[in-house]
mmCIF file of C-alpha atoms in Angstrom:
data_model
loop_
_atom_site.group_PDB
_atom_site.id
_atom_site.type_symbol
_atom_site.label_atom_id
_atom_site.label_comp_id
_atom_site.label_asym_id
_atom_site.label_seq_id
_atom_site.Cartn_x
_atom_site.Cartn_y
_atom_site.Cartn_z
ATOM 1 C CA UNK A 1 0.066 0.006 -0.150
ATOM 2 C CA UNK A 2 1.481 3.054 -0.568
ATOM 3 C CA UNK A 3 1.441 5.669 1.314
ATOM 4 C CA UNK A 4 1.858 9.930 0.847
ATOM 5 C CA UNK A 5 4.328 11.866 3.226
ATOM 6 C CA UNK A 6 5.092 15.064 3.021
ATOM 7 C CA UNK A 7 8.886 15.718 4.436
ATOM 8 C CA UNK A 8 8.428 19.083 5.021
ATOM 9 C CA UNK A 9 7.403 23.080 3.357
ATOM 10 C CA UNK A 10 11.137 23.279 1.706
ATOM 11 C CA UNK A 11 11.079 19.420 0.313
ATOM 12 C CA UNK A 12 10.673 19.955 -3.469
ATOM 13 C CA UNK A 13 12.372 17.048 -5.856
ATOM 14 C CA UNK A 14 15.559 17.159 -5.368
ATOM 15 C CA UNK A 15 16.352 21.117 -3.620
ATOM 16 C CA UNK A 16 18.212 20.917 -0.511
ATOM 17 C CA UNK A 17 17.906 22.835 2.050
ATOM 18 C CA UNK A 18 20.690 25.543 3.088
ATOM 19 C CA UNK A 19 23.103 28.765 3.279
ATOM 20 C CA UNK A 20 25.659 28.173 0.927
ATOM 21 C CA UNK A 21 26.237 31.183 -1.297
ATOM 22 C CA UNK A 22 24.854 29.129 -3.774
ATOM 23 C CA UNK A 23 21.136 28.713 -1.957
ATOM 24 C CA UNK A 24 21.373 33.163 -1.930
ATOM 25 C CA UNK A 25 22.145 33.428 -5.589
ATOM 26 C CA UNK A 26 19.589 34.449 -7.482
ATOM 27 C CA UNK A 27 17.761 31.589 -9.287
ATOM 28 C CA UNK A 28 17.968 33.477 -12.862
ATOM 29 C CA UNK A 29 21.633 33.819 -12.189
ATOM 30 C CA UNK A 30 21.640 30.329 -11.604
ATOM 31 C CA UNK A 31 19.807 29.881 -14.467
ATOM 32 C CA UNK A 32 22.155 31.536 -16.060
ATOM 33 C CA UNK A 33 25.588 30.236 -15.423
ATOM 34 C CA UNK A 34 23.988 26.228 -16.201
ATOM 35 C CA UNK A 35 24.218 27.917 -19.457
ATOM 36 C CA UNK A 36 27.000 28.869 -18.972
ATOM 37 C CA UNK A 37 28.711 25.253 -18.823
ATOM 38 C CA UNK A 38 26.472 24.330 -20.973
ATOM 39 C CA UNK A 39 28.151 26.451 -23.676
ATOM 40 C CA UNK A 40 31.387 26.090 -22.106
ATOM 41 C CA UNK A 41 30.865 21.961 -22.232
ATOM 42 C CA UNK A 42 30.595 21.955 -25.870
ATOM 43 C CA UNK A 43 32.831 24.959 -26.969
ATOM 44 C CA UNK A 44 35.883 23.967 -24.504
ATOM 45 C CA UNK A 45 37.873 21.240 -26.335
ATOM 46 C CA UNK A 46 37.794 18.077 -24.685
ATOM 47 C CA UNK A 47 40.796 18.717 -22.298
ATOM 48 C CA UNK A 48 38.929 21.589 -20.544
ATOM 49 C CA UNK A 49 35.708 19.723 -20.085
ATOM 50 C CA UNK A 50 37.201 17.272 -17.294
ATOM 51 C CA UNK A 51 38.303 20.336 -15.574
ATOM 52 C CA UNK A 52 34.836 21.482 -15.157
ATOM 53 C CA UNK A 53 33.307 18.764 -14.654
ATOM 54 C CA UNK A 54 35.353 18.537 -11.082
ATOM 55 C CA UNK A 55 34.681 22.011 -10.265
ATOM 56 C CA UNK A 56 31.060 21.497 -10.871
ATOM 57 C CA UNK A 57 31.185 18.105 -8.633
ATOM 58 C CA UNK A 58 33.611 20.022 -5.935
ATOM 59 C CA UNK A 59 31.059 22.552 -5.630
ATOM 60 C CA UNK A 60 27.903 20.686 -5.719
ATOM 61 C CA UNK A 61 29.334 18.693 -2.792
ATOM 62 C CA UNK A 62 30.852 21.675 -0.269
ATOM 63 C CA UNK A 63 28.105 24.159 -1.812
ATOM 64 C CA UNK A 64 25.489 21.910 0.344
ATOM 65 C CA UNK A 65 23.939 20.105 -1.751
ATOM 66 C CA UNK A 66 25.948 17.553 -0.506
ATOM 67 C CA UNK A 67 24.904 13.866 -0.166
ATOM 68 C CA UNK A 68 21.579 14.274 -3.131
ATOM 69 C CA UNK A 69 24.057 16.213 -5.198
ATOM 70 C CA UNK A 70 26.761 13.443 -5.144
ATOM 71 C CA UNK A 71 24.237 10.109 -5.412
ATOM 72 C CA UNK A 72 22.101 11.577 -8.181
ATOM 73 C CA UNK A 73 25.812 12.029 -10.410
ATOM 74 C CA UNK A 74 26.405 9.107 -9.072
ATOM 75 C CA UNK A 75 23.358 7.092 -10.016
ATOM 76 C CA UNK A 76 23.290 9.115 -13.375
ATOM 77 C CA UNK A 77 27.108 8.944 -14.887
ATOM 78 C CA UNK A 78 27.418 4.871 -13.426
ATOM 79 C CA UNK A 79 25.654 2.700 -16.258
ATOM 80 C CA UNK A 80 26.455 6.112 -18.815
ATOM 81 C CA UNK A 81 29.832 5.768 -18.421
ATOM 82 C CA UNK A 82 29.907 1.723 -18.750
ATOM 83 C CA UNK A 83 27.636 1.986 -21.565
ATOM 84 C CA UNK A 84 30.337 4.076 -23.551
ATOM 85 C CA UNK A 85 32.969 1.972 -21.909
ATOM 86 C CA UNK A 86 31.043 -0.858 -23.990
ATOM 87 C CA UNK A 87 30.014 1.044 -27.068
ATOM 88 C CA UNK A 88 33.135 2.847 -27.784
ATOM 89 C CA UNK A 89 36.243 0.813 -25.844
ATOM 90 C CA UNK A 90 34.745 -2.464 -27.366
ATOM 91 C CA UNK A 91 32.404 -2.595 -30.032
ATOM 92 C CA UNK A 92 33.020 0.054 -32.268
ATOM 93 C CA UNK A 93 35.947 -0.948 -34.540
ATOM 94 C CA UNK A 94 38.749 2.020 -34.200
ATOM 95 C CA UNK A 95 41.303 2.148 -35.805
ATOM 96 C CA UNK A 96 44.757 1.861 -34.520
ATOM 97 C CA UNK A 97 46.212 0.458 -31.458
ATOM 98 C CA UNK A 98 44.364 -1.833 -28.770
ATOM 99 C CA UNK A 99 45.106 -3.783 -25.749
ATOM 100 C CA UNK A 100 43.945 -6.291 -24.618
ATOM 101 C CA UNK A 101 42.390 -5.653 -20.359
ATOM 102 C CA UNK A 102 41.149 -8.532 -18.816
ATOM 103 C CA UNK A 103 40.105 -10.581 -21.848
ATOM 104 C CA UNK A 104 38.652 -7.117 -23.295
ATOM 105 C CA UNK A 105 40.165 -5.954 -26.740
ATOM 106 C CA UNK A 106 39.693 -2.575 -26.341
ATOM 107 C CA UNK A 107 40.623 -0.192 -27.916
ATOM 108 C CA UNK A 108 42.944 3.296 -27.756
ATOM 109 C CA UNK A 109 41.124 5.124 -29.792
ATOM 110 C CA UNK A 110 37.131 4.471 -28.431
ATOM 111 C CA UNK A 111 38.643 4.709 -25.384
ATOM 112 C CA UNK A 112 39.647 8.314 -25.396
ATOM 113 C CA UNK A 113 36.216 9.182 -26.941
ATOM 114 C CA UNK A 114 34.736 7.524 -24.459
ATOM 115 C CA UNK A 115 36.043 10.145 -21.858
ATOM 116 C CA UNK A 116 36.197 13.301 -24.316
ATOM 117 C CA UNK A 117 31.920 12.220 -24.084
ATOM 118 C CA UNK A 118 31.800 11.290 -20.683
ATOM 119 C CA UNK A 119 33.489 14.942 -19.961
ATOM 120 C CA UNK A 120 31.068 17.053 -21.737
ATOM 121 C CA UNK A 121 27.846 14.972 -20.148
ATOM 122 C CA UNK A 122 29.291 15.162 -16.655
ATOM 123 C CA UNK A 123 30.234 18.545 -16.674
ATOM 124 C CA UNK A 124 26.529 18.953 -18.147
ATOM 125 C CA UNK A 125 24.771 17.076 -15.115
ATOM 126 C CA UNK A 126 26.893 18.482 -12.599
ATOM 127 C CA UNK A 127 25.913 22.073 -13.585
ATOM 128 C CA UNK A 128 22.614 21.334 -13.832
ATOM 129 C CA UNK A 129 21.843 19.605 -10.988
ATOM 130 C CA UNK A 130 23.601 22.139 -9.039
ATOM 131 C CA UNK A 131 20.740 24.490 -10.259
ATOM 132 C CA UNK A 132 18.047 21.807 -9.146
ATOM 133 C CA UNK A 133 19.822 20.869 -5.869
ATOM 134 C CA UNK A 134 19.675 24.449 -4.831
ATOM 135 C CA UNK A 135 17.118 26.061 -6.165
ATOM 136 C CA UNK A 136 13.500 26.485 -4.836
ATOM 137 C CA UNK A 137 10.860 26.114 -7.292
ATOM 138 C CA UNK A 138 9.180 28.431 -5.511
ATOM 139 C CA UNK A 139 12.261 31.223 -5.920
ATOM 140 C CA UNK A 140 12.346 31.064 -8.829
ATOM 141 C CA UNK A 141 9.135 31.873 -10.023
ATOM 142 C CA UNK A 142 9.311 34.718 -7.875
ATOM 143 C CA UNK A 143 12.356 35.718 -10.031
ATOM 144 C CA UNK A 144 10.460 35.182 -13.289
ATOM 145 C CA UNK A 145 7.519 37.478 -11.110
ATOM 146 C CA UNK A 146 9.661 40.240 -10.242
ATOM 147 C CA UNK A 147 11.370 40.946 -14.031
ATOM 148 C CA UNK A 148 7.867 40.663 -15.279
ATOM 149 C CA UNK A 149 8.644 37.835 -17.251
ATOM 150 C CA UNK A 150 5.826 35.141 -16.031
ATOM 151 C CA UNK A 151 2.938 36.564 -18.802
ATOM 152 C CA UNK A 152 5.577 35.056 -21.235
ATOM 153 C CA UNK A 153 7.287 32.330 -19.907
ATOM 154 C CA UNK A 154 6.150 28.590 -19.950
ATOM 155 C CA UNK A 155 7.699 26.316 -16.481
ATOM 156 C CA UNK A 156 6.478 22.989 -16.511
ATOM 157 C CA UNK A 157 7.453 20.990 -13.762
ATOM 158 C CA UNK A 158 7.705 16.405 -13.892
ATOM 159 C CA UNK A 159 8.613 14.109 -11.384
ATOM 160 C CA UNK A 160 8.100 10.769 -10.765
ATOM 161 C CA UNK A 161 6.371 11.093 -7.594
ATOM 162 C CA UNK A 162 9.611 9.650 -6.194
ATOM 163 C CA UNK A 163 10.495 12.188 -3.086
ATOM 164 C CA UNK A 164 6.284 11.903 -1.992
ATOM 165 C CA UNK A 165 5.587 7.855 -2.865
ATOM 166 C CA UNK A 166 6.642 5.581 -0.418
ATOM 167 C CA UNK A 167 5.847 1.944 -0.444
ATOM 168 C CA UNK A 168 5.694 0.217 3.016
#
C-alpha cells in the first residue's frame, strides 16, 4: 500500500535546503551559470571539459547539496559510463592501437573518445544538478515574477512522485 508523506514545506524534488553562497544566489543567475556550463561543455576542447566537470562536482558537494547531489550524479553517470565503455571501448571498431584487458579487446581511440564524451556529459549534468539541488521552485517563480516575465514564460515541472510516495 502506498502512503504519501510530505517531508516538510521546503521539500521539492531534489532541492536541498541550505544557506550556502549557491543557495543565496538569485535563481536566474544560477540559470545563467547553467547555460554557461552547457555552452562551455561543448565549446571547450575535450581537455577542458573534465576540469569543468570536476569543478562543478566540487562546488556541488561543498556548497551544501552534498549527499543528494553526489548520489544523483553517481546514479546517473555510472550506467552511462559503462555503456560508453562497452560501445566505444569494445564494440566500435576504431583504427589504431588495441590492448587486451581482462580478456577484453579494447581500442585506445575508443576509450579516449569515451572519456571526451563522458567529460561533456558530466559537465552538463553537474551544472544542471547544481541548479536543481540549490534552487527552490518557488524562488525561481518569484524571480521570474519580479522581472515581470511570467506572462511570456512557460514553466513545466515533471516528477515521478518518488519523493512523496513511499511503500511499506
